[in-house]
CSV table of C-alpha atoms in Angstrom, one decimal:
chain,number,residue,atom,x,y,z
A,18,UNK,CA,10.7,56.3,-77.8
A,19,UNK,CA,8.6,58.0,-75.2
A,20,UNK,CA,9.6,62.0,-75.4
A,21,UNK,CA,10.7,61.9,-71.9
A,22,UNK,CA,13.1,59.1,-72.8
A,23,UNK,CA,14.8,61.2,-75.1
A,24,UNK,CA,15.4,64.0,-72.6
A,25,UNK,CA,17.2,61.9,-70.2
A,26,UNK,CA,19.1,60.4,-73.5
A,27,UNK,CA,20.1,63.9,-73.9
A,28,UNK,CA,21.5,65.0,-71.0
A,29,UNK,CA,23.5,61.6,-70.2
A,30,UNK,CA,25.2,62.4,-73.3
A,31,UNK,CA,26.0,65.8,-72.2
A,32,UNK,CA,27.0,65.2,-68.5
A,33,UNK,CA,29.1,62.3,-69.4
A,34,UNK,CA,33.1,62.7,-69.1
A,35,UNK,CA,35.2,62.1,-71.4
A,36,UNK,CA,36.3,58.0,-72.4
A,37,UNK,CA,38.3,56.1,-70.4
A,38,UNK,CA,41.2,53.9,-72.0
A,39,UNK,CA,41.8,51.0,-71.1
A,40,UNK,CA,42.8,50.1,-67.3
A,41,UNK,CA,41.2,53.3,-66.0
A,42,UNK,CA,39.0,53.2,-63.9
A,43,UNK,CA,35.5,54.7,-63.9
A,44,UNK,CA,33.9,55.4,-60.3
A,45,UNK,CA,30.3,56.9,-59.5
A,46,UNK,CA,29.1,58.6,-55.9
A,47,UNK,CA,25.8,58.3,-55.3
A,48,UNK,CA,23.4,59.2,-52.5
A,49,UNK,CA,20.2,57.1,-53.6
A,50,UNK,CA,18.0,58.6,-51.0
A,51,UNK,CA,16.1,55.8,-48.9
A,52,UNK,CA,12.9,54.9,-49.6
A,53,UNK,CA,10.4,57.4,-47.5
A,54,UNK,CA,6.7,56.6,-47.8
A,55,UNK,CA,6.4,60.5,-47.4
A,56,UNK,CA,8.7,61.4,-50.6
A,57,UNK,CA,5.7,61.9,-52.5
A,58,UNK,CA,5.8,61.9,-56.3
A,59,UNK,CA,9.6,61.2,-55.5
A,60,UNK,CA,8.8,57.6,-53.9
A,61,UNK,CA,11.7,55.3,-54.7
A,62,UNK,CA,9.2,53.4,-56.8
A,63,UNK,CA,8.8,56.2,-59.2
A,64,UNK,CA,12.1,56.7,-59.7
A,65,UNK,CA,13.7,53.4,-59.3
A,66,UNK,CA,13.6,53.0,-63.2
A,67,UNK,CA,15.5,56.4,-63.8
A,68,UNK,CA,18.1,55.6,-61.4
A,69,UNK,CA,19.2,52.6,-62.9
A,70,UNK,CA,19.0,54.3,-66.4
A,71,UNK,CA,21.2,57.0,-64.6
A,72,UNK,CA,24.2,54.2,-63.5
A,73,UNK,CA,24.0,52.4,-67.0
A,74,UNK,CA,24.4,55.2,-69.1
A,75,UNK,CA,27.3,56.5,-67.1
A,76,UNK,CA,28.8,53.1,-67.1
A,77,UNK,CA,31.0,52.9,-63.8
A,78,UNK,CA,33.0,50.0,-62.4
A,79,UNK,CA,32.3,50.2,-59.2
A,80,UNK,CA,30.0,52.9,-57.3
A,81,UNK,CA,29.6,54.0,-53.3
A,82,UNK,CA,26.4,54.6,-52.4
A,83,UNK,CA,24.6,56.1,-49.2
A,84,UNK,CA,21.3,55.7,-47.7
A,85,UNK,CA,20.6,52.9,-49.3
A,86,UNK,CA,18.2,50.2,-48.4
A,87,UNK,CA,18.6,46.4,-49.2
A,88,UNK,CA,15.6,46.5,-50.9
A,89,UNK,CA,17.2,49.0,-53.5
A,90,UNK,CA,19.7,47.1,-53.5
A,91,UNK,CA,17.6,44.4,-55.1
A,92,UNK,CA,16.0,46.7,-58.0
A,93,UNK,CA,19.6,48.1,-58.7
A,94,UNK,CA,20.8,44.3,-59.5
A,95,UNK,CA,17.8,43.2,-61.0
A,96,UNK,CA,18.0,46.6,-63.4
A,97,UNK,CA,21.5,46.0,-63.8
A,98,UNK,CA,22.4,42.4,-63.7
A,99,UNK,CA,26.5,42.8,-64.9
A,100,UNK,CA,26.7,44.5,-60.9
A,101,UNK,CA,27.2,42.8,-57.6
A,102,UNK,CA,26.7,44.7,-54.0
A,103,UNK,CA,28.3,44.6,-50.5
A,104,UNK,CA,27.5,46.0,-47.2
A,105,UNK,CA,25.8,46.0,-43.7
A,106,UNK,CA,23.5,48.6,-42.4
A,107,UNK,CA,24.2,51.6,-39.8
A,108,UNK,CA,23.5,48.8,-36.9
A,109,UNK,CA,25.2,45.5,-38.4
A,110,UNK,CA,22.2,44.0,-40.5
A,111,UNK,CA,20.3,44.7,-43.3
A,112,UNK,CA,17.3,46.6,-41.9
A,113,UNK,CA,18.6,50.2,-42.8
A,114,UNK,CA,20.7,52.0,-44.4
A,115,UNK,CA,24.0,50.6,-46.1
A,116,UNK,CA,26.9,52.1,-47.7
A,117,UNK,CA,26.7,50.0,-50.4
A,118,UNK,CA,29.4,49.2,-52.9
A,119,UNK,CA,28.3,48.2,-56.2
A,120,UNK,CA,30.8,47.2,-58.8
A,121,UNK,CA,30.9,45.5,-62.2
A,122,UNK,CA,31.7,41.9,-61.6
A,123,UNK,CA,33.0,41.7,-65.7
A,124,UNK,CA,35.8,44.5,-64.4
A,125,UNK,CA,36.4,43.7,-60.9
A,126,UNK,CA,37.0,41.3,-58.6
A,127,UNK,CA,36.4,41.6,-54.8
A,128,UNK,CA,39.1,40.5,-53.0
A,129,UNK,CA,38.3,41.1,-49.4
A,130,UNK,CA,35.8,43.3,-47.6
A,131,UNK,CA,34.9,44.9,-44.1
A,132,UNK,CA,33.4,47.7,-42.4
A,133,UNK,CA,33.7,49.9,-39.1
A,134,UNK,CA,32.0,52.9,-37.4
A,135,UNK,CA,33.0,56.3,-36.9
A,136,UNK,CA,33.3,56.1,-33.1
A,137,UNK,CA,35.6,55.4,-30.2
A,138,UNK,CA,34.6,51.8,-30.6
A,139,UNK,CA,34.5,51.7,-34.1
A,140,UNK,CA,34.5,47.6,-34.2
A,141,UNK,CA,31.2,48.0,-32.7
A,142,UNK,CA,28.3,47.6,-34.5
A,143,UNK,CA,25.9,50.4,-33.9
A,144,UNK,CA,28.2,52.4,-32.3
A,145,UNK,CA,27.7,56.3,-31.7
A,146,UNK,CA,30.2,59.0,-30.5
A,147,UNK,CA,31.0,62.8,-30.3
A,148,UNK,CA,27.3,64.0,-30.4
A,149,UNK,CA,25.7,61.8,-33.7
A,150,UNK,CA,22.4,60.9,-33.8
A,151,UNK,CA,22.6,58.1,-36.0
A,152,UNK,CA,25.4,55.5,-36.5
A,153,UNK,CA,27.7,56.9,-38.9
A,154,UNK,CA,29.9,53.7,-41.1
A,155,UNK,CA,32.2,53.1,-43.4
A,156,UNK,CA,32.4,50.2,-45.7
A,157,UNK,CA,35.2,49.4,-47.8
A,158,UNK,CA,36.7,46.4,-50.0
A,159,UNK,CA,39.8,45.5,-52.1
A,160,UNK,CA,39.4,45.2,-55.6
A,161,UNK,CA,41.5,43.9,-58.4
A,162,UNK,CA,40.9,44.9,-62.3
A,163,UNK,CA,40.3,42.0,-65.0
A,164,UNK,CA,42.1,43.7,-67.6
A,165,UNK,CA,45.4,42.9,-69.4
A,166,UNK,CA,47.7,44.6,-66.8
A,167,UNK,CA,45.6,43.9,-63.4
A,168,UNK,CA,46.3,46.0,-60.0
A,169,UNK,CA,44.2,46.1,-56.7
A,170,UNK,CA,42.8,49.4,-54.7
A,171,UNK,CA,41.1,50.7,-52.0
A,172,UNK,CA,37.5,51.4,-52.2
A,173,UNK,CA,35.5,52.9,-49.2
A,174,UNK,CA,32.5,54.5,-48.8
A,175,UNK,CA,31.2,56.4,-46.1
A,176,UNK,CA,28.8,59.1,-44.7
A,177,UNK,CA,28.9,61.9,-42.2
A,178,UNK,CA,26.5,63.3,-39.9
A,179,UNK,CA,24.0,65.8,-40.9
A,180,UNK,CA,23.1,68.5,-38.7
A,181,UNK,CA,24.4,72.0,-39.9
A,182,UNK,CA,26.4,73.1,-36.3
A,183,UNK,CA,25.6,70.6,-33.9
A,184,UNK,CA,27.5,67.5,-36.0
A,185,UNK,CA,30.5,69.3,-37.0
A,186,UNK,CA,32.9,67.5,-34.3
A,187,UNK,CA,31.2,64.0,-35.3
A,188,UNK,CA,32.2,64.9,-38.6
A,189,UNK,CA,35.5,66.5,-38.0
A,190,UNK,CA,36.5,63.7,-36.0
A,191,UNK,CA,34.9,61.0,-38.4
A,192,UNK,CA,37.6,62.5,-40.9
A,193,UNK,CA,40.4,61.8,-38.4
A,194,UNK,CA,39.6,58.3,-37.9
A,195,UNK,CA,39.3,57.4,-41.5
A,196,UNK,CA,42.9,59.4,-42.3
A,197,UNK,CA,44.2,57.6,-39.8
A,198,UNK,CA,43.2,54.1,-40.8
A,199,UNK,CA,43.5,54.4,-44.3
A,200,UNK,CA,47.5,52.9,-43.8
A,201,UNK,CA,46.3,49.8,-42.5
A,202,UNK,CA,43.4,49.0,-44.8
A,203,UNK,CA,45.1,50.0,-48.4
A,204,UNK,CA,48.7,49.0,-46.8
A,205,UNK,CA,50.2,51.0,-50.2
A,206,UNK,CA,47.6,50.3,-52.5
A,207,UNK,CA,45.8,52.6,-54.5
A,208,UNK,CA,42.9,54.2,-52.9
A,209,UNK,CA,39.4,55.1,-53.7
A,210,UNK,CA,36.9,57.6,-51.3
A,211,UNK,CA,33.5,58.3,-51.9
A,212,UNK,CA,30.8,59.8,-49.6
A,213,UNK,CA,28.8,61.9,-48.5
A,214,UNK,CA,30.2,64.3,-46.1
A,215,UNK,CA,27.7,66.4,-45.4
A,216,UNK,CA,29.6,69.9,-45.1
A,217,UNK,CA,31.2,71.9,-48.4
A,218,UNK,CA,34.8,72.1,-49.7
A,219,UNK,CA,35.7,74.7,-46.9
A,220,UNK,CA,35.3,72.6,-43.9
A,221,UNK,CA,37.1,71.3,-41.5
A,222,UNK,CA,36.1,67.1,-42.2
A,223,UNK,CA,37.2,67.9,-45.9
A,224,UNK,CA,40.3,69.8,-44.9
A,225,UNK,CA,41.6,66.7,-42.8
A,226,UNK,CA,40.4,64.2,-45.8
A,227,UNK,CA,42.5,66.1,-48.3
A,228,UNK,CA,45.4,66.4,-46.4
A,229,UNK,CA,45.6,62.9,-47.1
A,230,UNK,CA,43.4,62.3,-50.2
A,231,UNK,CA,43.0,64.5,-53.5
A,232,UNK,CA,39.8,66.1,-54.2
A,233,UNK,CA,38.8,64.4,-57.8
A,234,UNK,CA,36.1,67.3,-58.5
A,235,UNK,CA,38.9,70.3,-57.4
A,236,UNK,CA,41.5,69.0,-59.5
A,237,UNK,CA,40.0,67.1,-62.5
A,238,UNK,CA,41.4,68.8,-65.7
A,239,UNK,CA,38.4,68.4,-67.5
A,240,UNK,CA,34.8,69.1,-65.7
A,241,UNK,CA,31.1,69.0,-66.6
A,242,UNK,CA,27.8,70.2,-64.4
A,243,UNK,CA,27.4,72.2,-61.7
A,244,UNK,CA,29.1,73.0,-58.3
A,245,UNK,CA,26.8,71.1,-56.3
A,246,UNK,CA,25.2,68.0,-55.5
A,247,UNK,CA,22.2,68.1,-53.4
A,248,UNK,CA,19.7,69.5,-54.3
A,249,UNK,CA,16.7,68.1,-52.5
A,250,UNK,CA,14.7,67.1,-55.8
A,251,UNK,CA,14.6,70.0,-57.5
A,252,UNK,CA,17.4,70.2,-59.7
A,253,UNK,CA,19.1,73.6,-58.6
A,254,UNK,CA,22.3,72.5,-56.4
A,255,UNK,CA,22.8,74.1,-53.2
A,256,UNK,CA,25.8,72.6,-51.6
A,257,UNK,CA,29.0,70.5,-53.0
A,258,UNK,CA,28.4,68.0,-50.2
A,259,UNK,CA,29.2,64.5,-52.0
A,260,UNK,CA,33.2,63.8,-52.9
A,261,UNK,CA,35.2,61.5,-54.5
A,262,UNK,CA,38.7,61.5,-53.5
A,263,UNK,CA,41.9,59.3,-54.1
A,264,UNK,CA,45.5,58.7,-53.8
A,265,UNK,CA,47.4,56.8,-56.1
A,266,UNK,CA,45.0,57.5,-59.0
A,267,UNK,CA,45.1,61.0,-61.6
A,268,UNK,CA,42.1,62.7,-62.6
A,269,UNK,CA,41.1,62.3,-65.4
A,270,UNK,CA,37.7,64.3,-65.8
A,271,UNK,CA,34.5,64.8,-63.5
A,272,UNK,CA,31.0,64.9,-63.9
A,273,UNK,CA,28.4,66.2,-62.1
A,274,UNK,CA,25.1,64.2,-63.4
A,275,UNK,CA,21.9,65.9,-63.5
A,276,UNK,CA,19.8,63.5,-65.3
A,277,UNK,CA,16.3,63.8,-65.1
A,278,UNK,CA,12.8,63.0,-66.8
A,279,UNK,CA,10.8,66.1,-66.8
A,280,UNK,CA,10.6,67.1,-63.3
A,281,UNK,CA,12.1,63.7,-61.7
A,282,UNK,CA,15.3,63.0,-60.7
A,283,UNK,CA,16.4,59.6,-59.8
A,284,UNK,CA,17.9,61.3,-55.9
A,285,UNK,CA,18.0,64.1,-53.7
A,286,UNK,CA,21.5,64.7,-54.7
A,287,UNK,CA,23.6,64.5,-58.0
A,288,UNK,CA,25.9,61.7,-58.4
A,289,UNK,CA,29.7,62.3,-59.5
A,290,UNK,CA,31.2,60.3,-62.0
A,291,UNK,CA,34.5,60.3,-62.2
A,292,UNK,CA,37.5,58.4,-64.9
A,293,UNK,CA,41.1,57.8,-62.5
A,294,UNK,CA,44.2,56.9,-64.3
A,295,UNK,CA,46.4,54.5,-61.9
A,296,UNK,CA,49.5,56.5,-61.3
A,297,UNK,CA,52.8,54.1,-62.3
């Protein structure tokens, strides 16, 4: 085993939380970076290996990604045959970027899926509002377990805009619009939020979401890695800007993963793993 190898062997086993039991259910965040030509020693192709070596040694059910590109899509299956993935791009295809949902098709079993925007017209394809740059989506799907005691939930993925000052309303509002439509799409089940927000714990988008939602990394009972998630390829966090967040589920424990080989890192930003207990 290469000596590299054993350093990223090392700090799965670290970052990891703590076993599930049976019927819980294990969910990962992940922003997987798109695919720049101009990333460097960072290309997706360098580190295409470690992210998949990053998902299967933290062994989720089902994940929500961001930024990614069909084509990553691809290498993520091909790497990890046991997942399947869902999801259009920002503009209704598969040209750019997807909130992808990945999930383990021996655990789950989709049971319908959709999307909208976070717009005024959010059944539009495409669509832009309250000052965005880019189309800004969320993707989402029902899932029921395989195990001896099966239930469905709610799993959507989404996120925000980026800009520092200038997107806070998009994101703020973006918020609203997902509170407000998570009754109709989960209609009682159990639900399941990942993203990429874009803005820290203190802001207003997250303030609205966990009015609603509860915060898996601020109320876990048992946590692991840093307070922060992006950290633009260099491995020293600088924001808490990715989330899980649920109703109907407990904490069970959190992870921040910071898996790396040497000075690679398989993203920008740290995933979240997280194990949820279905509340009776």
């Amino acid at each position: 085993m290469k000596r590299h190898s054993l350093k990223i062997l090392a700090t799965l086993t670290l970052a990891q939380p703590m076993p599930a039991v049976a019927q819980d259910l294990r969910v990962m965040t992940f922003n997987v970076r798109y695919p720049n030509p101009d990333d460097g020693p960072n290309v997706w192709a360098k580190r295409r290996n470690l992210f998949a070596n990053t998902v299967r040694a933290a062994n989720p059910d089902v994940i929500g990604t961001q930024e990614l590109f069909q084509s990553q899509s691809r290498d993520v299956v091909h790497a990890l045959p046991k997942f399947r993935w869902f999801g259009r791009d920002r503009f209704g295809g598969h040209a750019t970027e997807h909130m992808g949902i990945f999930y383990r098709t021996d655990h789950l079993r989709l049971v319908s899926q959709g999307d909208f925007w976070l717009s005024e017209t959010p059944e539009a394809p495409g669509s832009m509002a309250w000052g965005a740059t880019l189309p800004r989506m969320v993707t989402w799907g029902i899932f029921a377990t395989r195990g001896t005691k099966p239930y469905r939930f709610l799993m959507i993925d989404t996120h925000f805009a980026n800009r520092d000052v200038e997107d806070e309303e998009a994101r703020r509002r973006s918020a609203d619009l997902i509170a407000a439509r998570l009754p109709m799409l989960a209609k009682g089940l159990p639900i399941v939020l990942t993203g990429d927000f874009n803005a820290t714990p203190d802001s207003e988008a997250h303030r609205r979401l966990a009015a609603v939602l509860t915060d898996v990394w601020a109320t876990s009972p048992t946590k692991t890695g840093p307070e922060g998630t992006f950290h633009d390829f260099t491995g020293k966090p600088q924001a808490m800007i990715d989330y899980i967040m649920v109703r109907g589920f407990a904490p069970v424990s959190a992870a921040v993963l910071t898996d790396h080989a040497g000075d690679r890192y398989p993203s920008d930003h740290f995933p979240i793993v997280a194990v949820l207990r279905r509340k009776d």
